[in-house]
Amino acid sequence: MAGAPGVQLIPSPEEVMQILQRTGAFREGHFVYPNGKHTAHYFQMPLAFRYYDTARVLAVALSRKFRIDRDIASQLPKVSIISPSSGGIPVAFGVRDALNAEQIYWAEKEEGKRMFRQYVNQGEINPCIIVDDIIRSGHAIQETVELVRSLGAPIIGCGAIVRFTSAPDQIAGVPIKSLAEFDEKYYDTAAACVECFAGAAEEHVRF
Ligand SMILES: [Zn+2]
């Protein structure tokens, strides 16, 4: 990718996966999660966002998917970019910058409940675009939709760098945009795991 013109393009899903692999954000191997599930793939998306250049390429690409949506474009800059969790914060800042949106909010889990910081009040939040680094099940997005709606803000967009194909492809009536989709397969037990059967060394990983 050569200079500024490259930033104008939306990289293909293959190029996005190459970026994730190169930065260590996507790994292939034999992984065991704390819940005992086995898998041949592991995503650790913040590893791609530790580099300014890759963070910018990914965030700008995602922002372009929103900007080409006429309904979203017509509401800029009076828009909020919302992250469901800490992993989505660098995505939210990058997308906000590229769209010149007015606000950013991010939710945090407190006592098992997803919430915004105190003193974020009804009516203060602009129409929302929810962004995350990766959508695995869609639960975090769903909880964030409910949180945003409880504060009276409409949801006009939703997206992530990667969406697992097992997650919903739309939420709150808006399609979920992504730069790459991934068909993740989990094995519930070691006995069911192809990698275990092949005798591959396992790595224990966190969510
Ligand atoms: Zn295994």
Tab-separated table of C-alpha atoms and ligand atoms in Angstrom:
chain	number	residue	atom	x	y	z
A	1	MET	CA	0.000	0.000	0.000
A	2	ALA	CA	1.685	3.209	-1.162
A	3	GLY	CA	1.180	6.451	0.774
A	4	ALA	CA	-2.009	8.373	1.296
A	5	PRO	CA	-4.031	7.138	-1.726
A	6	GLY	CA	-4.005	3.605	-0.264
A	7	VAL	CA	-5.764	4.893	2.837
A	8	GLN	CA	-8.651	5.961	0.620
A	9	LEU	CA	-9.444	2.358	-0.300
A	10	ILE	CA	-11.224	-0.265	1.712
A	11	PRO	CA	-8.808	-3.210	1.920
A	12	SER	CA	-10.185	-6.588	0.873
A	13	PRO	CA	-11.058	-9.126	3.586
A	14	GLU	CA	-7.924	-11.062	2.580
A	15	GLU	CA	-5.772	-7.949	3.054
A	16	VAL	CA	-7.400	-7.314	6.450
A	17	MET	CA	-6.649	-10.879	7.562
A	18	GLN	CA	-3.040	-10.433	6.381
A	19	ILE	CA	-2.720	-7.282	8.500
A	20	LEU	CA	-4.139	-9.129	11.512
A	21	GLN	CA	-1.803	-12.078	10.979
A	22	ARG	CA	1.252	-9.870	10.477
A	23	THR	CA	0.604	-7.972	13.718
A	24	GLY	CA	-0.163	-11.125	15.744
A	25	ALA	CA	-3.816	-10.180	16.156
A	26	PHE	CA	-4.787	-13.386	14.347
A	27	ARG	CA	-2.984	-16.648	15.032
A	28	GLU	CA	-3.392	-20.162	13.749
A	29	GLY	CA	-2.471	-23.091	15.979
A	30	HIS	CA	-4.113	-25.053	18.777
A	31	PHE	CA	-5.672	-23.015	21.539
A	32	VAL	CA	-7.600	-23.851	24.708
A	33	TYR	CA	-9.899	-21.246	26.279
A	34	PRO	CA	-10.594	-20.940	30.031
A	35	ASN	CA	-14.037	-22.514	29.432
A	36	GLY	CA	-12.342	-25.661	28.086
A	37	LYS	CA	-13.211	-25.105	24.428
A	38	HIS	CA	-10.543	-25.848	21.826
A	39	THR	CA	-9.988	-23.958	18.588
A	40	ALA	CA	-7.455	-23.694	15.760
A	41	HIS	CA	-7.629	-19.872	15.645
A	42	TYR	CA	-7.058	-17.068	18.101
A	43	PHE	CA	-7.818	-13.356	17.780
A	44	GLN	CA	-6.179	-10.770	20.036
A	45	MET	CA	-7.284	-7.632	18.210
A	46	PRO	CA	-5.488	-4.987	20.355
A	47	LEU	CA	-2.215	-6.332	18.916
A	48	ALA	CA	-3.188	-4.828	15.541
A	49	PHE	CA	-4.098	-1.508	17.197
A	50	ARG	CA	-0.725	-1.063	18.951
A	51	TYR	CA	0.741	0.150	15.636
A	52	TYR	CA	-0.416	3.586	14.558
A	53	ASP	CA	-0.284	2.757	10.835
A	54	THR	CA	-2.310	-0.451	10.978
A	55	ALA	CA	-4.746	1.062	13.476
A	56	ARG	CA	-5.317	3.941	11.088
A	57	VAL	CA	-5.742	1.771	7.991
A	58	LEU	CA	-8.307	-0.429	9.771
A	59	ALA	CA	-10.246	2.425	11.398
A	60	VAL	CA	-10.329	4.522	8.223
A	61	ALA	CA	-11.531	1.524	6.212
A	62	LEU	CA	-14.347	0.866	8.685
A	63	SER	CA	-15.271	4.557	8.723
A	64	ARG	CA	-15.651	4.505	4.942
A	65	LYS	CA	-18.203	1.720	5.253
A	66	PHE	CA	-20.248	4.111	7.406
A	67	ARG	CA	-19.666	7.193	5.299
A	68	ILE	CA	-21.047	5.560	2.140
A	69	ASP	CA	-24.314	4.975	4.040
A	70	ARG	CA	-26.378	8.030	3.090
A	71	ASP	CA	-28.453	8.018	6.270
A	72	ILE	CA	-25.289	8.094	8.390
A	73	ALA	CA	-23.463	10.622	6.190
A	74	SER	CA	-26.422	13.020	6.381
A	75	GLN	CA	-26.248	13.062	10.212
A	76	LEU	CA	-22.528	13.800	10.519
A	77	PRO	CA	-20.940	15.348	12.526
A	78	LYS	CA	-23.704	15.168	15.169
A	79	VAL	CA	-23.032	11.485	15.812
A	80	SER	CA	-21.686	9.464	18.768
A	81	ILE	CA	-19.216	6.645	18.303
A	82	ILE	CA	-19.810	4.044	21.005
A	83	SER	CA	-17.544	1.188	22.102
A	84	PRO	CA	-19.095	-1.711	24.036
A	85	SER	CA	-15.793	-2.437	25.834
A	86	SER	CA	-12.133	-1.457	26.199
A	87	GLY	CA	-11.131	-3.476	23.111
A	88	GLY	CA	-13.237	-1.220	20.929
A	89	ILE	CA	-11.859	2.082	22.265
A	90	PRO	CA	-8.991	2.457	19.745
A	91	VAL	CA	-11.446	1.549	16.961
A	92	ALA	CA	-13.901	4.154	18.255
A	93	PHE	CA	-11.249	6.900	18.382
A	94	GLY	CA	-10.012	6.033	14.878
A	95	VAL	CA	-13.516	5.974	13.394
A	96	ARG	CA	-14.445	9.196	15.192
A	97	ASP	CA	-11.399	10.894	13.766
A	98	ALA	CA	-12.086	9.693	10.217
A	99	LEU	CA	-15.782	10.687	10.365
A	100	ASN	CA	-15.179	13.858	12.383
A	101	ALA	CA	-18.005	12.733	14.679
A	102	GLU	CA	-18.724	14.904	17.737
A	103	GLN	CA	-18.787	12.368	20.567
A	104	ILE	CA	-17.233	9.153	21.855
A	105	TYR	CA	-18.541	6.955	24.663
A	106	TRP	CA	-17.376	3.593	25.878
A	107	ALA	CA	-19.122	1.161	28.159
A	108	GLU	CA	-17.500	-0.769	30.996
A	109	LYS	CA	-18.660	-3.816	32.906
A	110	GLU	CA	-19.449	-3.020	36.523
A	111	GLU	CA	-20.817	-5.764	38.755
A	112	GLY	CA	-21.665	-7.760	35.636
A	113	LYS	CA	-23.651	-4.904	34.105
A	114	ARG	CA	-22.561	-2.955	31.022
A	115	MET	CA	-22.735	0.754	31.755
A	116	PHE	CA	-21.393	4.191	30.882
A	117	ARG	CA	-19.589	6.430	33.336
A	118	GLN	CA	-21.719	8.294	35.824
A	119	TYR	CA	-23.376	11.547	34.802
A	120	VAL	CA	-24.007	10.504	31.206
A	121	ASN	CA	-27.611	11.623	31.018
A	122	GLN	CA	-30.732	11.028	29.013
A	123	GLY	CA	-30.757	13.136	25.849
A	124	GLU	CA	-27.023	13.949	25.828
A	125	ILE	CA	-25.996	11.219	23.395
A	126	ASN	CA	-26.137	11.925	19.655
A	127	PRO	CA	-27.424	9.262	17.244
A	128	CYS	CA	-25.041	6.327	17.698
A	129	ILE	CA	-22.661	4.222	15.689
A	130	ILE	CA	-21.543	1.242	17.784
A	131	VAL	CA	-18.070	-0.072	16.875
A	132	ASP	CA	-15.995	-2.920	18.279
A	133	ASP	CA	-12.746	-4.619	17.334
A	134	ILE	CA	-14.367	-8.045	16.976
A	135	ILE	CA	-17.918	-9.385	17.229
A	136	ARG	CA	-17.816	-12.992	18.426
A	137	SER	CA	-21.324	-13.731	19.738
A	138	GLY	CA	-22.949	-10.296	19.489
A	139	HIS	CA	-23.827	-10.260	23.215
A	140	ALA	CA	-21.700	-7.187	23.964
A	141	ILE	CA	-23.288	-5.291	21.075
A	142	GLN	CA	-26.788	-6.319	22.174
A	143	GLU	CA	-26.160	-5.128	25.736
A	144	THR	CA	-24.781	-1.843	24.378
A	145	VAL	CA	-27.854	-1.361	22.180
A	146	GLU	CA	-30.052	-1.739	25.263
A	147	LEU	CA	-27.863	0.688	27.241
A	148	VAL	CA	-27.942	3.314	24.485
A	149	ARG	CA	-31.689	2.982	23.988
A	150	SER	CA	-32.288	3.355	27.726
A	151	LEU	CA	-30.624	6.780	27.401
A	152	GLY	CA	-32.899	7.724	24.527
A	153	ALA	CA	-30.388	7.691	21.659
A	154	PRO	CA	-31.156	6.074	18.283
A	155	ILE	CA	-28.713	3.578	16.713
A	156	ILE	CA	-27.828	4.467	13.131
A	157	GLY	CA	-24.859	2.158	12.523
A	158	CYS	CA	-22.903	-0.777	13.856
A	159	GLY	CA	-19.631	-2.351	12.807
A	160	ALA	CA	-16.400	-4.145	13.686
A	161	ILE	CA	-13.078	-5.024	12.106
A	162	VAL	CA	-13.984	-8.742	12.261
A	163	ARG	CA	-17.376	-10.396	12.674
A	164	PHE	CA	-17.735	-14.112	13.342
A	165	THR	CA	-20.282	-15.525	10.913
A	166	SER	CA	-22.072	-17.147	13.866
A	167	ALA	CA	-22.892	-13.657	15.239
A	168	PRO	CA	-25.944	-11.705	14.024
A	169	ASP	CA	-25.454	-9.723	10.786
A	170	GLN	CA	-27.841	-6.984	11.875
A	171	ILE	CA	-28.890	-5.468	15.151
A	172	ALA	CA	-31.521	-2.913	16.183
A	173	GLY	CA	-32.619	-2.765	12.540
A	174	VAL	CA	-29.183	-1.778	11.186
A	175	PRO	CA	-26.812	-4.073	9.272
A	176	ILE	CA	-23.508	-4.874	11.004
A	177	LYS	CA	-20.630	-3.717	8.804
A	178	SER	CA	-17.262	-5.476	8.994
A	179	LEU	CA	-13.951	-5.542	7.150
A	180	ALA	CA	-13.665	-9.340	7.384
A	181	GLU	CA	-15.963	-12.177	8.355
A	182	PHE	CA	-14.609	-15.293	9.979
A	183	ASP	CA	-16.155	-18.745	10.235
A	184	GLU	CA	-14.849	-19.691	13.701
A	185	LYS	CA	-15.144	-23.302	14.837
A	186	TYR	CA	-14.923	-24.326	18.468
A	187	TYR	CA	-14.570	-27.847	19.764
A	188	ASP	CA	-16.407	-28.307	23.054
A	189	THR	CA	-13.996	-30.933	24.372
A	190	ALA	CA	-10.483	-32.254	23.723
A	191	ALA	CA	-12.062	-35.492	22.510
A	192	ALA	CA	-13.858	-33.584	19.736
A	193	CYS	CA	-10.813	-31.477	18.778
A	194	VAL	CA	-9.124	-32.145	15.436
A	195	GLU	CA	-5.895	-30.502	16.627
A	196	CYS	CA	-5.764	-32.743	19.724
A	197	PHE	CA	-6.315	-35.743	17.474
A	198	ALA	CA	-3.381	-34.592	15.344
A	199	GLY	CA	-1.249	-34.334	18.491
A	200	ALA	CA	-0.579	-30.587	18.154
A	201	ALA	CA	0.883	-28.835	21.220
A	202	GLU	CA	-1.757	-26.648	22.887
A	203	GLU	CA	-1.567	-23.067	24.132
A	204	HIS	CA	-3.837	-21.869	26.923
A	205	VAL	CA	-5.271	-18.457	26.132
A	206	ARG	CA	-7.527	-15.841	27.714
A	207	PHE	CA	-10.648	-14.455	26.121
B	1	ZN	ZN	-7.523	-29.522	21.133
